Coordinates of C-alpha atoms and ligand atoms in Angstrom, one line a residue:
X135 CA 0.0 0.0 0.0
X136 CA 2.9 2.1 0.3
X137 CA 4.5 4.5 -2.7
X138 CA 7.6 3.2 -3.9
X139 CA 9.5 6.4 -2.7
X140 CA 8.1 5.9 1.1
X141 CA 10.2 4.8 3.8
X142 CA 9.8 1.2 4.3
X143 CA 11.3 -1.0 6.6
X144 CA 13.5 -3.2 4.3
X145 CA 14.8 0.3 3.0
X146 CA 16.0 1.5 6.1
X147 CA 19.4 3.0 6.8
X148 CA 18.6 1.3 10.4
X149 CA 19.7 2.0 13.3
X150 CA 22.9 3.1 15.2
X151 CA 22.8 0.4 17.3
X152 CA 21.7 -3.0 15.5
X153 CA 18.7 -4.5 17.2
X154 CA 16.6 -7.5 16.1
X155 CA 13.7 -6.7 14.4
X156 CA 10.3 -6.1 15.6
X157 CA 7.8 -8.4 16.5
X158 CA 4.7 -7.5 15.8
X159 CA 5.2 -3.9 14.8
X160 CA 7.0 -2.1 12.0
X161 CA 10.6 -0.2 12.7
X162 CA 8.8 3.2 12.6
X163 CA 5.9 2.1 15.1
X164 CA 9.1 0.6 17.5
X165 CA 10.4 4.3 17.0
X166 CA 7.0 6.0 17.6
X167 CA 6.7 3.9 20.9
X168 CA 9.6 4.8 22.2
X169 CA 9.6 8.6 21.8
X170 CA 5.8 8.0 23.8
X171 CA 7.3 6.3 26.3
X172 CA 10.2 8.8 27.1
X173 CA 10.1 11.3 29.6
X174 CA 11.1 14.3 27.8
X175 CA 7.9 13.2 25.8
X176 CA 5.9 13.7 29.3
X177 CA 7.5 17.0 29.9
X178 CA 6.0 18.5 26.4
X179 CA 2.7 19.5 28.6
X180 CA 4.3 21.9 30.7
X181 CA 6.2 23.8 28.1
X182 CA 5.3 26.8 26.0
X183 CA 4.0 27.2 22.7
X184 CA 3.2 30.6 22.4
X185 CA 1.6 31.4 26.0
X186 CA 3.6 30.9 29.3
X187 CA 1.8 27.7 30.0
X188 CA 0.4 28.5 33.5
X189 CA -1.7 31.3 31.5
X190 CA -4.7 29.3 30.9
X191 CA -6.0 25.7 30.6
X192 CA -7.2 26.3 26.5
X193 CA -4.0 27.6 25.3
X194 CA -1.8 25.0 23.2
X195 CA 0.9 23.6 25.0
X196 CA 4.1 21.8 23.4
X197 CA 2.4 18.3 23.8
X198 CA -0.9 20.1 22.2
X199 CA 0.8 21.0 19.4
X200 CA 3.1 17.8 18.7
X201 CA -0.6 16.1 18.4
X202 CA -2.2 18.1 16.1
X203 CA 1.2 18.3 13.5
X204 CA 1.4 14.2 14.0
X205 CA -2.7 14.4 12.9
X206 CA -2.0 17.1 10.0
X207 CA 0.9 15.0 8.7
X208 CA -0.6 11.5 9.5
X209 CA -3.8 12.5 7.1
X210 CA -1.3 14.1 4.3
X211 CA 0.8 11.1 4.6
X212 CA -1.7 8.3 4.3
X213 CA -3.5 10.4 1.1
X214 CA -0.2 10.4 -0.3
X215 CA 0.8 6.3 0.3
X216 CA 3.6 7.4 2.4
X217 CA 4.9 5.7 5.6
X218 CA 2.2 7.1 8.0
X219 CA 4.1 5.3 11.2
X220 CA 7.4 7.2 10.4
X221 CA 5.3 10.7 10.1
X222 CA 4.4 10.1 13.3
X223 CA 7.2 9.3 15.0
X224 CA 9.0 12.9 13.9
X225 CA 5.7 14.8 14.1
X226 CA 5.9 13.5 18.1
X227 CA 9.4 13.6 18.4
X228 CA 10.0 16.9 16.5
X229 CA 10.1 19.0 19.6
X230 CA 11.4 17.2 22.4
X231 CA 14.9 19.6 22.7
X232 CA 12.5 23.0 23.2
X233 CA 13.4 24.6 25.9
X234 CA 11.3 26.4 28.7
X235 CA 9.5 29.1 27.5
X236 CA 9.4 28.7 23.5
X237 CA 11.7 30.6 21.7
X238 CA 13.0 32.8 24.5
X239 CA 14.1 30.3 26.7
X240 CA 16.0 29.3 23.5
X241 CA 17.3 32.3 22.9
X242 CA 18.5 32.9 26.4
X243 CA 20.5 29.1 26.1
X244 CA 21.7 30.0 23.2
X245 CA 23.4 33.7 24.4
X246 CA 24.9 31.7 27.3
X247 CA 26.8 29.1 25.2
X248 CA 27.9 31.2 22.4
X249 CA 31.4 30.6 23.4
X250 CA 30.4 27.3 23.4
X251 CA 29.0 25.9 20.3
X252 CA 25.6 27.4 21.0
X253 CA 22.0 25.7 21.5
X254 CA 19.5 24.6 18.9
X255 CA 16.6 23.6 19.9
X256 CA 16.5 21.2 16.8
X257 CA 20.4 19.3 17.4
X258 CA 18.3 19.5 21.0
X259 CA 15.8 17.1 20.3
X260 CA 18.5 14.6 18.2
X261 CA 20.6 15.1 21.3
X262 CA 17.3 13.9 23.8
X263 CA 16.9 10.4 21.2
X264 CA 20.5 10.0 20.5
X265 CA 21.8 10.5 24.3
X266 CA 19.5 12.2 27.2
X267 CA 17.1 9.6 27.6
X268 CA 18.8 6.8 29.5
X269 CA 16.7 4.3 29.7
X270 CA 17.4 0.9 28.0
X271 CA 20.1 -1.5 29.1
X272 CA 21.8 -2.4 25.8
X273 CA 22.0 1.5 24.5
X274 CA 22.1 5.4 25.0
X275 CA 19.1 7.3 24.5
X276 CA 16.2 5.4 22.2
X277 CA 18.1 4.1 19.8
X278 CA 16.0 5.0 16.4
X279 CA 16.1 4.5 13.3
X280 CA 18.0 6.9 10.5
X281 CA 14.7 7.8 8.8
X282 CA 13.1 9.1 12.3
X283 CA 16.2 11.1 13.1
X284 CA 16.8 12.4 10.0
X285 CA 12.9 14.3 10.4
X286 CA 14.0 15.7 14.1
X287 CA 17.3 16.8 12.3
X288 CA 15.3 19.9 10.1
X289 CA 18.2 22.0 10.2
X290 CA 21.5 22.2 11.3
X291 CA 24.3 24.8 10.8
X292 CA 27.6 23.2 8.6
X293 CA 29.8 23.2 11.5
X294 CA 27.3 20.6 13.4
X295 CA 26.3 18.8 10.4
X296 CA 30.3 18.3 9.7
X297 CA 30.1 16.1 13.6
X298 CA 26.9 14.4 12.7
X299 CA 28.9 12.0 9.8
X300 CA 25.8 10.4 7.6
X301 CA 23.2 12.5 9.6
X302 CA 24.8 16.1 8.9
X303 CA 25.9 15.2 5.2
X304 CA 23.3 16.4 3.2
X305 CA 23.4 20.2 4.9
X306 CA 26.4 20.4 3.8
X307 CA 25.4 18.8 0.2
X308 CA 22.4 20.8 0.2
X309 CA 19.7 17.8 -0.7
X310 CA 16.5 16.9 1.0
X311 CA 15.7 13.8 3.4
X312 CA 12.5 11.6 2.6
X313 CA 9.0 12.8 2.2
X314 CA 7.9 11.6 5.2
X315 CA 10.3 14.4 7.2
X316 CA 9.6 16.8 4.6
X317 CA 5.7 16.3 5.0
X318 CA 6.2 16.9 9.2
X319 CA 8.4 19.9 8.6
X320 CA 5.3 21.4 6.9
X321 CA 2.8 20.1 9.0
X322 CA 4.1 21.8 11.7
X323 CA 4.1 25.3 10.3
X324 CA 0.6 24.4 9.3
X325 CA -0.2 23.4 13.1
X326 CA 0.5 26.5 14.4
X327 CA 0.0 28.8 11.6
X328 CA -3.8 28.3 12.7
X329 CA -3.7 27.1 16.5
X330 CA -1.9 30.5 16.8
X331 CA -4.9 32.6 15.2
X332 CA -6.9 30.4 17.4
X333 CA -5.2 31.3 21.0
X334 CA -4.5 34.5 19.6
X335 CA -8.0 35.7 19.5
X336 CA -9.0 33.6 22.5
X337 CA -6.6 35.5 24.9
X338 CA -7.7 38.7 23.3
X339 CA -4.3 39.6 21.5
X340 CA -5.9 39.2 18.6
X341 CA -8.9 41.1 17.4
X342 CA -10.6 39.4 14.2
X343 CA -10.7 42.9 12.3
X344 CA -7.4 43.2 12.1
X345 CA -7.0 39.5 9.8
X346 CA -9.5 41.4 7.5
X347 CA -6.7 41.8 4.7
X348 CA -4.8 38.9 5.6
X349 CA -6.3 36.7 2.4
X350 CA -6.4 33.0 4.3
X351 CA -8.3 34.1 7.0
X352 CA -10.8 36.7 5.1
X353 CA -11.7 34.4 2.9
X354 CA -12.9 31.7 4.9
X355 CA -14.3 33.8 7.5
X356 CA -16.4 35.1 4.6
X357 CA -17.3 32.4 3.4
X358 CA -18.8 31.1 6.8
X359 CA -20.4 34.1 7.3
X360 CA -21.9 33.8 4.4
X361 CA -23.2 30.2 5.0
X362 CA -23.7 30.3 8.4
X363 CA -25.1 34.5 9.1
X364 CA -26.2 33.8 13.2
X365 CA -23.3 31.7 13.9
X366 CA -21.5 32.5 17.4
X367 CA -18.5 34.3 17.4
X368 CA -16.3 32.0 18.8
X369 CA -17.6 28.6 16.8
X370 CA -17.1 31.0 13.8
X371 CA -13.2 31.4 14.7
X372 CA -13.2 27.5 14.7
X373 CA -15.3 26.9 11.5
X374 CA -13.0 29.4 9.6
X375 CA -9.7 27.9 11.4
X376 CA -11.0 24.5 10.6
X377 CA -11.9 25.2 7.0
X378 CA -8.3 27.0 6.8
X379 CA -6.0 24.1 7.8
X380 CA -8.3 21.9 5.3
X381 CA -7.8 24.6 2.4
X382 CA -3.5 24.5 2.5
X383 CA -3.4 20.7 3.3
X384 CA -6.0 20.3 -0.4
X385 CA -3.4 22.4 -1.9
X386 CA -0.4 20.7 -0.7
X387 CA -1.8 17.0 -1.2
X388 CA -3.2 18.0 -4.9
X389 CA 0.5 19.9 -5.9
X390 CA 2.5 17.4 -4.2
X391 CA 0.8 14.3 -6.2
X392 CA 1.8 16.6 -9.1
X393 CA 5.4 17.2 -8.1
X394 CA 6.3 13.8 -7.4
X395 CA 4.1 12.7 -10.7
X396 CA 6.5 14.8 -12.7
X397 CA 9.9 13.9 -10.7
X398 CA 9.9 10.7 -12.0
X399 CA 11.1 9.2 -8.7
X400 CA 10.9 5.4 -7.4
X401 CA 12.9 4.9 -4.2
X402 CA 13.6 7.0 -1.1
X403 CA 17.0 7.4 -2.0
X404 CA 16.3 9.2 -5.3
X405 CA 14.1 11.8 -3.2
X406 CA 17.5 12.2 -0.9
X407 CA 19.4 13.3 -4.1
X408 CA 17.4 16.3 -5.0
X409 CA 17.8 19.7 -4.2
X410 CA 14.4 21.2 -3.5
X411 CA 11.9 19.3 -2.0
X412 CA 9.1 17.6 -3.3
X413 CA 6.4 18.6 -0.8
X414 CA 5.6 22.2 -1.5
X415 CA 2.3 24.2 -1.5
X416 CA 1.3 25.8 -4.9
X417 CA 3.1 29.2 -5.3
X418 CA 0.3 30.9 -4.5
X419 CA -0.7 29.1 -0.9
X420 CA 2.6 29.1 -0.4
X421 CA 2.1 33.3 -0.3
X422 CA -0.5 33.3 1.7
X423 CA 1.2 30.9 4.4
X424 CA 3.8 33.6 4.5
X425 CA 1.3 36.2 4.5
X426 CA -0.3 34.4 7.4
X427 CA 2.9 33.7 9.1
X428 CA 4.3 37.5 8.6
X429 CA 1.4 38.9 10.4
X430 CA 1.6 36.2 13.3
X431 CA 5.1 37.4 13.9
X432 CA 4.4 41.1 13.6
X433 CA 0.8 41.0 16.4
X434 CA 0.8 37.9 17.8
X435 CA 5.1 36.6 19.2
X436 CA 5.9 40.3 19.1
X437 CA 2.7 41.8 21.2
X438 CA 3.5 43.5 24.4
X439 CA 2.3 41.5 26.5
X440 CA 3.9 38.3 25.0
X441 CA 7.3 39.8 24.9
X442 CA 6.8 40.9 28.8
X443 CA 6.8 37.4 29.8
X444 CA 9.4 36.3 27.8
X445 CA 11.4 38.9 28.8
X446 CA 10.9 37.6 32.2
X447 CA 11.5 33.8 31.2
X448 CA 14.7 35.0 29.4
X449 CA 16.3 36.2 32.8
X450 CA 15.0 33.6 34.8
X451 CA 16.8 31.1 32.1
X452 CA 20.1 33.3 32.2
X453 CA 20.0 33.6 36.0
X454 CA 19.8 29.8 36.1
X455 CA 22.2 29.3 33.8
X456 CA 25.0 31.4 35.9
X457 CA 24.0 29.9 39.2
X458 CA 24.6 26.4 38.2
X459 CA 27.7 27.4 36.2
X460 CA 29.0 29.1 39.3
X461 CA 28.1 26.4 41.9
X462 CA 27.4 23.0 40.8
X463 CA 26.4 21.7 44.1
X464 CA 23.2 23.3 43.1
X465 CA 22.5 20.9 40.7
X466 CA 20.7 17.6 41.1
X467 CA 22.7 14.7 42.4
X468 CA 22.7 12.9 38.9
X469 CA 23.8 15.9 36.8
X470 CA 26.6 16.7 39.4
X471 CA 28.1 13.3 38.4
X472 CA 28.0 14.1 35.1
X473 CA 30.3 17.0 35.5
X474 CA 32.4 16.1 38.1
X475 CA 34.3 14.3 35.4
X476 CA 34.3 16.6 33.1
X477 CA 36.9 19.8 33.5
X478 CA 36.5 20.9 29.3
X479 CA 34.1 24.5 30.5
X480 CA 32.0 24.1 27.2
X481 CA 31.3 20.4 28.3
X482 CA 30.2 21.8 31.7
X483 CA 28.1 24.0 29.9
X484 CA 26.5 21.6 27.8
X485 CA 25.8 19.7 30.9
X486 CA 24.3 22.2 32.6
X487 CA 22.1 23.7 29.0
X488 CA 21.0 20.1 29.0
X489 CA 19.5 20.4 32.3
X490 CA 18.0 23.2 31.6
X491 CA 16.7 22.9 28.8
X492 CA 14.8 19.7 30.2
X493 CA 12.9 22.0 32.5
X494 CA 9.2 22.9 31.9
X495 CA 7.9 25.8 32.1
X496 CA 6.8 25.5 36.0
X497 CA 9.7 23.7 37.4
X498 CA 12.2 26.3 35.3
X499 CA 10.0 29.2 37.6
X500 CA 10.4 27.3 40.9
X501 CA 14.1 26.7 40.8
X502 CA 14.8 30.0 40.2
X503 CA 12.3 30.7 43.0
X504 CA 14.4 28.2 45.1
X505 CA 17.7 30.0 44.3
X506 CA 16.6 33.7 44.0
X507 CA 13.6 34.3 46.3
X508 CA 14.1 31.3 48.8
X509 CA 12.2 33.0 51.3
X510 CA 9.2 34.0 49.1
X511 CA 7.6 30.4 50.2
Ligands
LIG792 MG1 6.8 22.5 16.3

């Protein structure tokens, strides 16, 4: 039932660590299980999308979000005979490295190490499969396979790519990994493209007049109007968020069925020797994503009240940072181990990044409330 070009077990590059094969399941289900099982997995509820996640019980939160790209990219996958396991496996691993407090807390990390290599939230989430998790006897980390890691890998500066041998090759060769990655790459800028409009104008940051020009919202928003003229306000925002998602993902299905028609390709490793990918919106959905996307950036990440916060979680995540880095003994038993044997200062940096980025949202705030403010209860 699968295409050709899908992922497929007996095509696999496999894993770093041979393991017999599956029982009862396929390599990309083993790989799905595992990242469900994991506890950085767990920790996806307490961390931020968009809104500091003790700011309300509707808002999306990392896990939220990681379920709704695996369901965007499942459906695309399966209309397109790709491997539908796989898709799921990156769409629920794709976001395990993100720090505390979206992309401040990232930013934050990142400032800290720049002597140090820097931190990516995306070599993050390789680094949680590949290493952080510790929890099988006969390996580090979860052991997956190539095809999974190569989706959690969606970008990657030269200098990292150089250290990641077959993983890192083809940013510095500038091709594309499978479809299936591909697909959950776009998947998740269509997951919060339109959860974003959805928590946007539910928290009040965003007022419906002002997506009036912006031509993916008006038009559906007219068109339920027009169908639907005594509708609630609210249930109109999710019939014209709804009927959004399912207008891109038609016009990524229909074009990509074209591009791959015309690309004459047979086998996944034909689709890893191209240059530009293969799963691409018509030229002009792909405008009005960016149209979309511009005008998220501009009211929505960069409104007052958002950046306030973040301003906040960025000092709480540098303040961290420099109290750990100063004293160790601060540190949990397990991660003062860890760098007692190390005396390399960018290792005992990474130690202590990796630590904190593991931190939700909640735990990031009390530990600095421990350190900073012991006495404020
Ligand atoms: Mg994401």
């Amino acid at each position: 039932m699968l295409a050709g070009y899908a992922a497929q077990d007996n095509t696999s590059r496999g894993r770093r660590y041979p393991e017999p094969a599956p029982g009862n399941r396929s390599e990309y289900q083993r790989d799905r299980d595992r990242i469900i099982h994991c506890a950085a997995f767990r920790r996806l509820e307490y961390k931020t999308q968009v809104f500091i996640n003790h700011e309300g019980d509707l808002f999306r939160t990392r896990l939220t979000h990681s379920i709704e790209v695996a369901q965007i990219a499942r459906s695309i996958a399966r209309a397109l005979a790709l491997n539908e396991d796989l898709t799921e496996a990156i769409a629920l691993a794709h976001d395990l490295g993100h720090t505390p407090f979206g992309h401040s807390g990232q930013d934050a990390l990142n400032e800290c190490l720049h002597e140090h290599g820097g931190f990516e939230h995306n070599l993050q989430s390789l680094r949680v499969v590949d290493v952080l998790e510790e929890r099988y006897a006969e390996f580090p980390g979860l052991n997956l396979t190539f095809e999974t890691r190569e989706g959690i890998l969606k970008h990657c500066s030269p200098r990292n790519a150089r250290e990641l041998g077959e993983l890192g090759k083809r940013f510095l060769d500038k091709t594309q990994p499978g479809l299936e990655a591909q697909l959950v790459n776009i998947a998740d800028e269509i997951a919060y493209n339109n959860h974003d409009v959805d928590d946007g104008l539910r928290s009040g940051l965003l007022q419906q007049e002002q997506l009036a020009d912006i031509g993916l919202f008006a038009e559906q928003s007219a068109e339920v109007r027009r169908r639907y003229p005594d509708i609630a306000p609210r249930r109109a925002v999710y019939e014209t968020v709804r009927r959004m998602i399912n207008h891109v993902v038609t016009d990524l299905i229909d074009n990509c069925r074209r591009l791959i028609e015309e690309s004459g390709i047979q086998h996944i490793e034909d689709v890893r020797r191209r240059s530009a990918p293969l799963i691409a919106y018509t030229p002009a959905v792909a405008e009005e994503t960016r149209e979309l996307k511009r005008f998220l950036r501009q009211n929505l990440y960069a409104h007052e009240r958002v950046t306030r916060m973040m301003g906040e979680a960025v000092k709480v995540v540098r303040e961290l940072f420099e109290a750990f880095m100063r004293d160790p003994a601060l540190l949990p038993p397990q991660y003062q181990d860890k760098l007692s044997g190390q005396q390399h200062p960018g290792e005992r940096a990474r130690i202590v990044a990796d630590y904190i980025a593991g931190m939700t949202d909640r735990y990031a705030l009390r530990e600095h409330k421990r350190l900073f403010h012991p006495s404020a209860g």
